[in-house]
């Protein structure tokens, strides 16, 4: 349903969005660069698989990758509908991130209050409070450092260089069409 709506919307292009014969847009209103979207908000970054990949690389270097892994595991957990799968995932999240013996323990307040008994009757939002704490920790700590990191800035420069190269190629195509007609 959603894909059909997006498909219909994409067919309705403004008159200013003219395409070259190769299908590339000649409009200056192209989609924003991924780094620009990532810099706009942590939410945007976490919605983009490439953004998550780059953020994980950064967090790994800072020895805090478990934060984004926990957040992603909670997002996946909330989408689980099968009760048996929900129990398994809840236990996995608990054992991996919240237990005192966790291999990738996250630092959240109240984690000691969450005990294994709650895992017997899981519900989609059982980790929400803890997930929100980790999100805020990332948003106000790691994310701002990520935006200043060499990893992010290098990706941004590469993106800008690619865009400049594409713009030059598009201009050359237009010029050749004008002079060859």
mmCIF file of C-alpha atoms in Angstrom:
data_model
loop_
_atom_site.group_PDB
_atom_site.id
_atom_site.type_symbol
_atom_site.label_atom_id
_atom_site.label_comp_id
_atom_site.label_asym_id
_atom_site.label_seq_id
_atom_site.Cartn_x
_atom_site.Cartn_y
_atom_site.Cartn_z
ATOM 1 C CA UNK A 1 0.000 0.000 0.000
ATOM 2 C CA UNK A 2 2.711 2.464 1.049
ATOM 3 C CA UNK A 3 4.875 1.583 -1.978
ATOM 4 C CA UNK A 4 1.988 2.214 -4.365
ATOM 5 C CA UNK A 5 1.358 5.623 -2.790
ATOM 6 C CA UNK A 6 5.028 6.531 -3.083
ATOM 7 C CA UNK A 7 5.054 5.318 -6.676
ATOM 8 C CA UNK A 8 2.035 7.479 -7.535
ATOM 9 C CA UNK A 9 3.577 10.502 -5.868
ATOM 10 C CA UNK A 10 6.858 10.038 -7.680
ATOM 11 C CA UNK A 11 5.030 10.193 -11.021
ATOM 12 C CA UNK A 12 3.653 13.659 -10.194
ATOM 13 C CA UNK A 13 6.723 15.777 -10.739
ATOM 14 C CA UNK A 14 6.790 19.545 -10.677
ATOM 15 C CA UNK A 15 7.414 21.208 -14.052
ATOM 16 C CA UNK A 16 10.814 22.384 -12.830
ATOM 17 C CA UNK A 17 11.940 18.775 -12.416
ATOM 18 C CA UNK A 18 13.018 18.091 -15.990
ATOM 19 C CA UNK A 19 15.003 14.940 -16.732
ATOM 20 C CA UNK A 20 17.807 14.428 -19.204
ATOM 21 C CA UNK A 21 17.547 11.614 -21.742
ATOM 22 C CA UNK A 22 19.523 9.307 -19.448
ATOM 23 C CA UNK A 23 16.913 9.744 -16.694
ATOM 24 C CA UNK A 24 19.046 11.850 -14.386
ATOM 25 C CA UNK A 25 17.417 14.902 -12.922
ATOM 26 C CA UNK A 26 18.531 18.274 -14.183
ATOM 27 C CA UNK A 27 16.661 20.043 -11.409
ATOM 28 C CA UNK A 28 18.522 21.650 -8.564
ATOM 29 C CA UNK A 29 15.861 20.189 -6.251
ATOM 30 C CA UNK A 30 17.407 16.748 -5.935
ATOM 31 C CA UNK A 31 17.151 14.648 -2.806
ATOM 32 C CA UNK A 32 19.279 16.006 0.005
ATOM 33 C CA UNK A 33 22.624 14.328 0.479
ATOM 34 C CA UNK A 34 22.623 11.549 3.044
ATOM 35 C CA UNK A 35 25.104 13.382 5.263
ATOM 36 C CA UNK A 36 22.816 16.429 5.277
ATOM 37 C CA UNK A 37 19.925 14.230 6.419
ATOM 38 C CA UNK A 38 22.122 12.566 9.053
ATOM 39 C CA UNK A 39 23.215 15.957 10.365
ATOM 40 C CA UNK A 40 19.594 17.128 10.641
ATOM 41 C CA UNK A 41 18.712 14.638 13.378
ATOM 42 C CA UNK A 42 19.688 11.386 15.019
ATOM 43 C CA UNK A 43 16.279 10.040 13.974
ATOM 44 C CA UNK A 44 17.149 10.594 10.300
ATOM 45 C CA UNK A 45 20.516 8.938 10.798
ATOM 46 C CA UNK A 46 18.934 5.861 12.401
ATOM 47 C CA UNK A 47 16.378 5.549 9.577
ATOM 48 C CA UNK A 48 19.131 5.248 6.963
ATOM 49 C CA UNK A 49 20.952 1.874 6.801
ATOM 50 C CA UNK A 50 24.129 3.568 5.550
ATOM 51 C CA UNK A 51 23.857 6.107 8.372
ATOM 52 C CA UNK A 52 23.525 3.330 10.940
ATOM 53 C CA UNK A 53 26.555 1.593 9.431
ATOM 54 C CA UNK A 54 28.696 4.743 9.673
ATOM 55 C CA UNK A 55 27.438 5.554 13.179
ATOM 56 C CA UNK A 56 28.249 2.000 14.317
ATOM 57 C CA UNK A 57 31.774 2.337 12.915
ATOM 58 C CA UNK A 58 32.185 5.525 14.924
ATOM 59 C CA UNK A 59 30.720 4.045 18.124
ATOM 60 C CA UNK A 60 32.939 0.985 17.780
ATOM 61 C CA UNK A 61 35.985 3.271 17.887
ATOM 62 C CA UNK A 62 34.528 4.926 20.993
ATOM 63 C CA UNK A 63 33.828 1.560 22.632
ATOM 64 C CA UNK A 64 30.093 2.253 22.826
ATOM 65 C CA UNK A 65 28.659 0.349 19.858
ATOM 66 C CA UNK A 66 26.413 -1.562 22.263
ATOM 67 C CA UNK A 67 24.211 1.538 22.580
ATOM 68 C CA UNK A 68 23.105 1.578 18.957
ATOM 69 C CA UNK A 69 22.922 -2.232 18.886
ATOM 70 C CA UNK A 70 20.585 -2.175 21.896
ATOM 71 C CA UNK A 71 18.461 0.563 20.309
ATOM 72 C CA UNK A 72 18.201 -1.423 17.045
ATOM 73 C CA UNK A 73 17.379 -4.648 18.914
ATOM 74 C CA UNK A 74 14.564 -2.834 20.743
ATOM 75 C CA UNK A 75 13.202 -1.463 17.463
ATOM 76 C CA UNK A 76 13.181 -4.968 16.011
ATOM 77 C CA UNK A 77 11.609 -6.342 19.205
ATOM 78 C CA UNK A 78 8.694 -3.864 19.002
ATOM 79 C CA UNK A 79 7.788 -5.235 15.557
ATOM 80 C CA UNK A 80 7.608 -8.834 16.796
ATOM 81 C CA UNK A 81 4.069 -10.180 16.975
ATOM 82 C CA UNK A 82 4.547 -13.876 17.725
ATOM 83 C CA UNK A 83 4.516 -14.421 21.510
ATOM 84 C CA UNK A 84 7.133 -17.198 21.431
ATOM 85 C CA UNK A 85 9.503 -15.124 19.267
ATOM 86 C CA UNK A 86 8.882 -12.145 21.541
ATOM 87 C CA UNK A 87 9.942 -14.204 24.578
ATOM 88 C CA UNK A 88 13.085 -15.380 22.799
ATOM 89 C CA UNK A 89 14.028 -11.882 21.652
ATOM 90 C CA UNK A 90 13.289 -10.387 25.072
ATOM 91 C CA UNK A 91 15.566 -12.927 26.711
ATOM 92 C CA UNK A 92 18.265 -12.307 24.100
ATOM 93 C CA UNK A 93 18.088 -8.522 24.647
ATOM 94 C CA UNK A 94 18.213 -9.001 28.392
ATOM 95 C CA UNK A 95 21.139 -11.425 28.298
ATOM 96 C CA UNK A 96 23.098 -9.396 25.716
ATOM 97 C CA UNK A 97 22.555 -5.861 27.011
ATOM 98 C CA UNK A 98 20.901 -5.698 30.447
ATOM 99 C CA UNK A 99 21.969 -8.601 32.624
ATOM 100 C CA UNK A 100 24.823 -8.122 35.074
ATOM 101 C CA UNK A 101 26.611 -10.823 33.042
ATOM 102 C CA UNK A 102 25.758 -9.220 29.662
ATOM 103 C CA UNK A 103 28.417 -9.416 26.973
ATOM 104 C CA UNK A 104 27.580 -5.903 25.688
ATOM 105 C CA UNK A 105 26.065 -4.290 28.740
ATOM 106 C CA UNK A 106 24.494 -0.860 28.268
ATOM 107 C CA UNK A 107 24.607 1.709 31.010
ATOM 108 C CA UNK A 108 20.998 2.578 31.866
ATOM 109 C CA UNK A 109 19.323 3.683 35.057
ATOM 110 C CA UNK A 110 17.019 1.131 36.560
ATOM 111 C CA UNK A 111 18.538 -1.778 34.707
ATOM 112 C CA UNK A 112 18.867 -3.668 38.001
ATOM 113 C CA UNK A 113 15.079 -3.397 38.480
ATOM 114 C CA UNK A 114 14.496 -5.240 35.223
ATOM 115 C CA UNK A 115 14.807 -8.860 36.186
ATOM 116 C CA UNK A 116 14.248 -12.109 34.402
ATOM 117 C CA UNK A 117 10.670 -12.466 35.705
ATOM 118 C CA UNK A 118 9.480 -9.772 33.292
ATOM 119 C CA UNK A 119 10.736 -11.892 30.406
ATOM 120 C CA UNK A 120 7.998 -14.468 31.040
ATOM 121 C CA UNK A 121 5.253 -12.038 29.936
ATOM 122 C CA UNK A 122 6.881 -9.825 27.320
ATOM 123 C CA UNK A 123 5.092 -6.968 25.582
ATOM 124 C CA UNK A 124 6.296 -4.765 22.690
ATOM 125 C CA UNK A 125 7.077 -1.740 24.846
ATOM 126 C CA UNK A 126 8.733 -3.491 27.770
ATOM 127 C CA UNK A 127 12.150 -1.998 26.930
ATOM 128 C CA UNK A 128 10.851 1.424 25.854
ATOM 129 C CA UNK A 129 12.004 3.376 28.898
ATOM 130 C CA UNK A 130 15.488 1.900 28.691
ATOM 131 C CA UNK A 131 15.585 2.399 24.933
ATOM 132 C CA UNK A 132 14.655 6.074 25.406
ATOM 133 C CA UNK A 133 17.512 6.486 27.899
ATOM 134 C CA UNK A 134 19.992 5.040 25.404
ATOM 135 C CA UNK A 135 18.573 7.173 22.591
ATOM 136 C CA UNK A 136 19.038 10.321 24.676
ATOM 137 C CA UNK A 137 22.532 9.253 25.664
ATOM 138 C CA UNK A 138 23.425 8.830 21.992
ATOM 139 C CA UNK A 139 21.627 12.018 20.941
ATOM 140 C CA UNK A 140 23.285 14.321 23.460
ATOM 141 C CA UNK A 141 26.675 12.642 23.627
ATOM 142 C CA UNK A 142 27.837 10.340 20.834
ATOM 143 C CA UNK A 143 25.824 11.870 17.980
ATOM 144 C CA UNK A 144 27.284 15.365 18.339
ATOM 145 C CA UNK A 145 30.793 13.907 18.390
ATOM 146 C CA UNK A 146 29.958 11.770 15.358
ATOM 147 C CA UNK A 147 29.012 14.886 13.366
ATOM 148 C CA UNK A 148 32.459 16.347 14.133
ATOM 149 C CA UNK A 149 34.337 13.090 13.543
ATOM 150 C CA UNK A 150 36.765 12.419 10.708
ATOM 151 C CA UNK A 151 34.577 9.474 9.679
ATOM 152 C CA UNK A 152 31.520 11.683 9.095
ATOM 153 C CA UNK A 153 33.450 14.602 7.591
ATOM 154 C CA UNK A 154 35.303 12.306 5.174
ATOM 155 C CA UNK A 155 32.015 10.753 4.022
ATOM 156 C CA UNK A 156 30.548 14.240 3.591
ATOM 157 C CA UNK A 157 33.541 15.381 1.491
ATOM 158 C CA UNK A 158 33.321 12.250 -0.686
ATOM 159 C CA UNK A 159 29.626 12.886 -1.206
ATOM 160 C CA UNK A 160 30.276 16.510 -2.186
ATOM 161 C CA UNK A 161 33.046 15.476 -4.602
ATOM 162 C CA UNK A 162 30.736 12.899 -6.200
ATOM 163 C CA UNK A 163 28.025 15.541 -6.538
ATOM 164 C CA UNK A 164 30.450 18.010 -8.139
ATOM 165 C CA UNK A 165 31.573 15.319 -10.584
ATOM 166 C CA UNK A 166 27.956 14.459 -11.464
ATOM 167 C CA UNK A 167 27.107 18.148 -11.967
ATOM 168 C CA UNK A 168 30.072 18.536 -14.333
ATOM 169 C CA UNK A 169 29.033 15.454 -16.333
ATOM 170 C CA UNK A 170 25.428 16.704 -16.584
ATOM 171 C CA UNK A 171 26.595 20.118 -17.797
ATOM 172 C CA UNK A 172 28.824 18.459 -20.402
ATOM 173 C CA UNK A 173 25.892 16.335 -21.661
ATOM 174 C CA UNK A 174 23.667 19.400 -21.985
ATOM 175 C CA UNK A 175 26.392 21.304 -23.835
ATOM 176 C CA UNK A 176 26.975 18.445 -26.262
ATOM 177 C CA UNK A 177 23.215 18.189 -26.966
ATOM 178 C CA UNK A 178 22.985 21.915 -27.621
ATOM 179 C CA UNK A 179 25.912 21.926 -30.021
ATOM 180 C CA UNK A 180 25.034 18.636 -31.730
ATOM 181 C CA UNK A 181 21.439 19.476 -32.629
#
